[in-house]
mmCIF file with all atom_site columns, C-alpha atoms in Angstrom:
data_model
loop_
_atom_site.group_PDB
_atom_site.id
_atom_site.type_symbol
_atom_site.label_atom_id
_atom_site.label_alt_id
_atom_site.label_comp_id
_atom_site.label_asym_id
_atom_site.label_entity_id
_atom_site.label_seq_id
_atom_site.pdbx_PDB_ins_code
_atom_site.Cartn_x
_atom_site.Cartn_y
_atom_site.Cartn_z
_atom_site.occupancy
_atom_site.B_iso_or_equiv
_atom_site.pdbx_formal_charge
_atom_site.auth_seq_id
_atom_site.auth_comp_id
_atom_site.auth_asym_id
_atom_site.auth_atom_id
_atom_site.pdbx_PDB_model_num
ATOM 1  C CA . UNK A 1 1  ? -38.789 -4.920  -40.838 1.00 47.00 ? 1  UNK A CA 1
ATOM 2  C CA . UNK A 1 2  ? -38.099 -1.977  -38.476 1.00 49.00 ? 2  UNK A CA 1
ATOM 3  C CA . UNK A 1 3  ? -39.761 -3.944  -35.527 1.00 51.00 ? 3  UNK A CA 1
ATOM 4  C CA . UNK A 1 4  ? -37.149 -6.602  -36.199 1.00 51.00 ? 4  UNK A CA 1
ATOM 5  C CA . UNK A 1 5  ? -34.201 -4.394  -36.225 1.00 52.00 ? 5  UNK A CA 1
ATOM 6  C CA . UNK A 1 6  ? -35.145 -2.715  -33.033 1.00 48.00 ? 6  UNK A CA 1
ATOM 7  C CA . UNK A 1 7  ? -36.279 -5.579  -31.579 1.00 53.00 ? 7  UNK A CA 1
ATOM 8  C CA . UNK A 1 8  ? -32.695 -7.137  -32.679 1.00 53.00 ? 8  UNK A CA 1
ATOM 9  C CA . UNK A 1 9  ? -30.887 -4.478  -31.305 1.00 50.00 ? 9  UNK A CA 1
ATOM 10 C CA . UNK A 1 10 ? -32.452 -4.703  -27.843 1.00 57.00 ? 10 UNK A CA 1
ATOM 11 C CA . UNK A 1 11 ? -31.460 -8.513  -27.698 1.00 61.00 ? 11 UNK A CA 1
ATOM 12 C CA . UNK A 1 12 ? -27.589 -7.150  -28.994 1.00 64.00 ? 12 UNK A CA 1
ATOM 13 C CA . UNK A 1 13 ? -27.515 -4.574  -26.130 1.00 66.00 ? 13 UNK A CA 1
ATOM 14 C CA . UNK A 1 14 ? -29.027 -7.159  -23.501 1.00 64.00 ? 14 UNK A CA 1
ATOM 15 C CA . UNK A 1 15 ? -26.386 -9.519  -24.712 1.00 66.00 ? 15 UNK A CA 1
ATOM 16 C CA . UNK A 1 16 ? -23.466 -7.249  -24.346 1.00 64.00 ? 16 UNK A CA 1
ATOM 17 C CA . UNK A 1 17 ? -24.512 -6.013  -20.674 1.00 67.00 ? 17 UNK A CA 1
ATOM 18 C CA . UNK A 1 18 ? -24.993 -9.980  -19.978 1.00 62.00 ? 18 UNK A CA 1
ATOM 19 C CA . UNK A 1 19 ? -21.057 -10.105 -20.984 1.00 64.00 ? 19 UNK A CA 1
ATOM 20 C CA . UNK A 1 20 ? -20.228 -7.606  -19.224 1.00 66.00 ? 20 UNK A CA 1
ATOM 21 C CA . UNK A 1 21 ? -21.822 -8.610  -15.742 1.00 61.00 ? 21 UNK A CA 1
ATOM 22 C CA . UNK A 1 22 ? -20.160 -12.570 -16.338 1.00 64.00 ? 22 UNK A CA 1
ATOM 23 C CA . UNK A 1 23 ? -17.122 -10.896 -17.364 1.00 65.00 ? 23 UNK A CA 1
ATOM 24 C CA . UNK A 1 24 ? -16.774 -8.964  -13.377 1.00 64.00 ? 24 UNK A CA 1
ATOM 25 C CA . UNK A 1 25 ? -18.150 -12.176 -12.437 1.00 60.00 ? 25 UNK A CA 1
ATOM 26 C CA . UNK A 1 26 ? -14.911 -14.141 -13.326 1.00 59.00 ? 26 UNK A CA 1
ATOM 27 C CA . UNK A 1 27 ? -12.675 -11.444 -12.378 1.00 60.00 ? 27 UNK A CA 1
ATOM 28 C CA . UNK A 1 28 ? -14.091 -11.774 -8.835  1.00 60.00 ? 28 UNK A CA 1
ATOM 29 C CA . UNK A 1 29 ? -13.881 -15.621 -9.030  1.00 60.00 ? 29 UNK A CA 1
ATOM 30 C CA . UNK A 1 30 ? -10.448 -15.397 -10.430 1.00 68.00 ? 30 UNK A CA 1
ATOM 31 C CA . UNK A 1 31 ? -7.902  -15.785 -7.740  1.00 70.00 ? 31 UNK A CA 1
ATOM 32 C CA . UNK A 1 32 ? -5.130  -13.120 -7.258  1.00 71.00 ? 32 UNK A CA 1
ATOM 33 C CA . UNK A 1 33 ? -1.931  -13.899 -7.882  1.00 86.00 ? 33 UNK A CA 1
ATOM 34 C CA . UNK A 1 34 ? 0.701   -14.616 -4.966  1.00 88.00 ? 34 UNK A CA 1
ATOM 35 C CA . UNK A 1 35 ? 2.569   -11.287 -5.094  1.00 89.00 ? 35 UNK A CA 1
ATOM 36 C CA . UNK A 1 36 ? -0.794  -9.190  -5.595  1.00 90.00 ? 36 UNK A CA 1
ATOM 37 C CA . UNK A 1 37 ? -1.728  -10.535 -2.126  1.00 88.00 ? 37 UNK A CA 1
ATOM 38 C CA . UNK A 1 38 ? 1.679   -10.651 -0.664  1.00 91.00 ? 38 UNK A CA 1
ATOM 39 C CA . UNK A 1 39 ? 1.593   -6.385  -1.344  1.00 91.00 ? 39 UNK A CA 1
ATOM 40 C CA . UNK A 1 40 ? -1.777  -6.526  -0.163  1.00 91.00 ? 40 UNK A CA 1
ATOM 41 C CA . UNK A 1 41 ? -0.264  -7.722  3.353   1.00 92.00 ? 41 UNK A CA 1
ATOM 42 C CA . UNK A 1 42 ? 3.144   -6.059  3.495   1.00 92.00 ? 42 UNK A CA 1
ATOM 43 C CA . UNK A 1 43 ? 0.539   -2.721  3.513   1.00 93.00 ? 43 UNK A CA 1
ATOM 44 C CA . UNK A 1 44 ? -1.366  -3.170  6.488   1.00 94.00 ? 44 UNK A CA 1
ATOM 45 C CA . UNK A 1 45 ? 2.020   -3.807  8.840   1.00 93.00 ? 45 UNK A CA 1
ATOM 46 C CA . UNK A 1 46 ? 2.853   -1.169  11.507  1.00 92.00 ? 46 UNK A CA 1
ATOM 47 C CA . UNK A 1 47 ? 5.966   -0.487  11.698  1.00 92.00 ? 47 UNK A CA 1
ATOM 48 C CA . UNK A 1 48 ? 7.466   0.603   15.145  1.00 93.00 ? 48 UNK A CA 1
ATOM 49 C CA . UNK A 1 49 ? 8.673   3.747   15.741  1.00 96.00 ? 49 UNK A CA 1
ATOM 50 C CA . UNK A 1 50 ? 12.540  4.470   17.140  1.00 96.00 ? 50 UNK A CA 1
ATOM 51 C CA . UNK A 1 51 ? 11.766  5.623   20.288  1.00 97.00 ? 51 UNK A CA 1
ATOM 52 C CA . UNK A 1 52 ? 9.643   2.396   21.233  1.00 96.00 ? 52 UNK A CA 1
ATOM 53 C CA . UNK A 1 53 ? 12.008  0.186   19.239  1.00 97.00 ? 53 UNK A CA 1
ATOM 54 C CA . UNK A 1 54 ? 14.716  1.972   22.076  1.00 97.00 ? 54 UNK A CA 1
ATOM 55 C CA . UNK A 1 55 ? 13.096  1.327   24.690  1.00 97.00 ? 55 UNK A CA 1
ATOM 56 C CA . UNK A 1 56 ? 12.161  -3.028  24.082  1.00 97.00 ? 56 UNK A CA 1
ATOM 57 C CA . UNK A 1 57 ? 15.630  -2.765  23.172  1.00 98.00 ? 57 UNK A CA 1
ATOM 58 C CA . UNK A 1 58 ? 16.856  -1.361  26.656  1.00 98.00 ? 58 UNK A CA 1
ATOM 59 C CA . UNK A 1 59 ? 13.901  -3.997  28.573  1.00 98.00 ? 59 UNK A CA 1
ATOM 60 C CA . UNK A 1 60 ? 15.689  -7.160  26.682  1.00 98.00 ? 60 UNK A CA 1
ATOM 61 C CA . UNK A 1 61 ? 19.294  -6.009  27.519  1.00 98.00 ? 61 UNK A CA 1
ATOM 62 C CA . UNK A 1 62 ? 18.227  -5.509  30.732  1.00 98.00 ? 62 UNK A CA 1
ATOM 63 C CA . UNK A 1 63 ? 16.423  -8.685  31.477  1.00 98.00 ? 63 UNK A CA 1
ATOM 64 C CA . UNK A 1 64 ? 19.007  -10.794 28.968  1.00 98.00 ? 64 UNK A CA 1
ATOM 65 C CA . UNK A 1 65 ? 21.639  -9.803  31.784  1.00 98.00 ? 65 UNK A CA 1
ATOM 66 C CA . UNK A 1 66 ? 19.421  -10.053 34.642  1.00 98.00 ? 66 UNK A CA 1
ATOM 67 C CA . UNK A 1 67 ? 18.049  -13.891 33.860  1.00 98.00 ? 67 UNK A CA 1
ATOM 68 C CA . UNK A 1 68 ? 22.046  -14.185 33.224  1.00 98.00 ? 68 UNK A CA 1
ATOM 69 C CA . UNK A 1 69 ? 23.305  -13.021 36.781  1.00 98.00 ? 69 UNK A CA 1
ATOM 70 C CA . UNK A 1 70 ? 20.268  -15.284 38.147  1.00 98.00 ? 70 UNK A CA 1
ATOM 71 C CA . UNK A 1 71 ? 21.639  -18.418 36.471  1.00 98.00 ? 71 UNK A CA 1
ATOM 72 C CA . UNK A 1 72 ? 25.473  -17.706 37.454  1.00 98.00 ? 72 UNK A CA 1
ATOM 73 C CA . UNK A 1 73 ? 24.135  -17.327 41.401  1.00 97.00 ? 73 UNK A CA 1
ATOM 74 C CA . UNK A 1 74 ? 22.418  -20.602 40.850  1.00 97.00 ? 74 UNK A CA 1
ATOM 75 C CA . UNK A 1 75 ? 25.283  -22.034 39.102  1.00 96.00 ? 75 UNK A CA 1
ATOM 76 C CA . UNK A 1 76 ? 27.587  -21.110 42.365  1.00 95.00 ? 76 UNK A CA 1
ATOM 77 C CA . UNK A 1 77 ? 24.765  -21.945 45.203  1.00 94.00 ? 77 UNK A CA 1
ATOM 78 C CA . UNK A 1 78 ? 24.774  -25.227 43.700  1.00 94.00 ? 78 UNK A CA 1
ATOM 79 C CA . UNK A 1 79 ? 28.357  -25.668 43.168  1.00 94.00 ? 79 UNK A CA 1
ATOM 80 C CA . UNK A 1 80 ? 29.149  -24.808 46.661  1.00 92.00 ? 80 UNK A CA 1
ATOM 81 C CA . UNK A 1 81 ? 26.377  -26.955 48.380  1.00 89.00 ? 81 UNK A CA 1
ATOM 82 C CA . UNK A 1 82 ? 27.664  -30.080 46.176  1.00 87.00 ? 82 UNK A CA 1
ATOM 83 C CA . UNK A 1 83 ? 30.590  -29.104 47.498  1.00 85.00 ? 83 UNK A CA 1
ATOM 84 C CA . UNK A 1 84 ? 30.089  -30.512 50.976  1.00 81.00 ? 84 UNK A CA 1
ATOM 85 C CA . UNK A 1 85 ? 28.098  -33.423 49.851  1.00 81.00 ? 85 UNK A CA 1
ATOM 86 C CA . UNK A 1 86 ? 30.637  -34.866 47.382  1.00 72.00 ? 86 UNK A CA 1
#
């Protein structure tokens, strides 16, 4: 009778340690949820810092108003050469 108890106690504790490995098992098969991952993401960003964020705002001014005084000489090279053909 005592072998039977221990042996049924073994097969209890094996059984609960099975449960317990399927049990992580279907946690790790078990997808996250949308807003788990979306934190997950919004983590690993770098934000920049203000001096850099100054100074790509000072290159895009700049170039914004450059590529803009490059279209207006176009714009009047070509208005004054249509000029004599028309």
């Amino acid at each position: 009778m005592e072998e039977n108890t221990v042996n049924a106690v073994e097969t209890t504790e094996k059984t609960a340690k099975a449960d317990k490995v399927e049990k992580k098992a279907a946690k790790k098969d078990k997808k996250p949820s949308f807003f788990h991952g979306l934190k997950k993401e919004y983590k690993k960003i770098v934000f920049a810092d203000k001096e850099t964020v100054a100074k790509q705002t000072v290159a895009v001014l700049f170039m914004s108003i450059a590529i803009g005084v490059m279209i207006a000489v176009l714009d009047f090279v070509m208005k004054f050469g249509l000029s004599f053909i028309l």
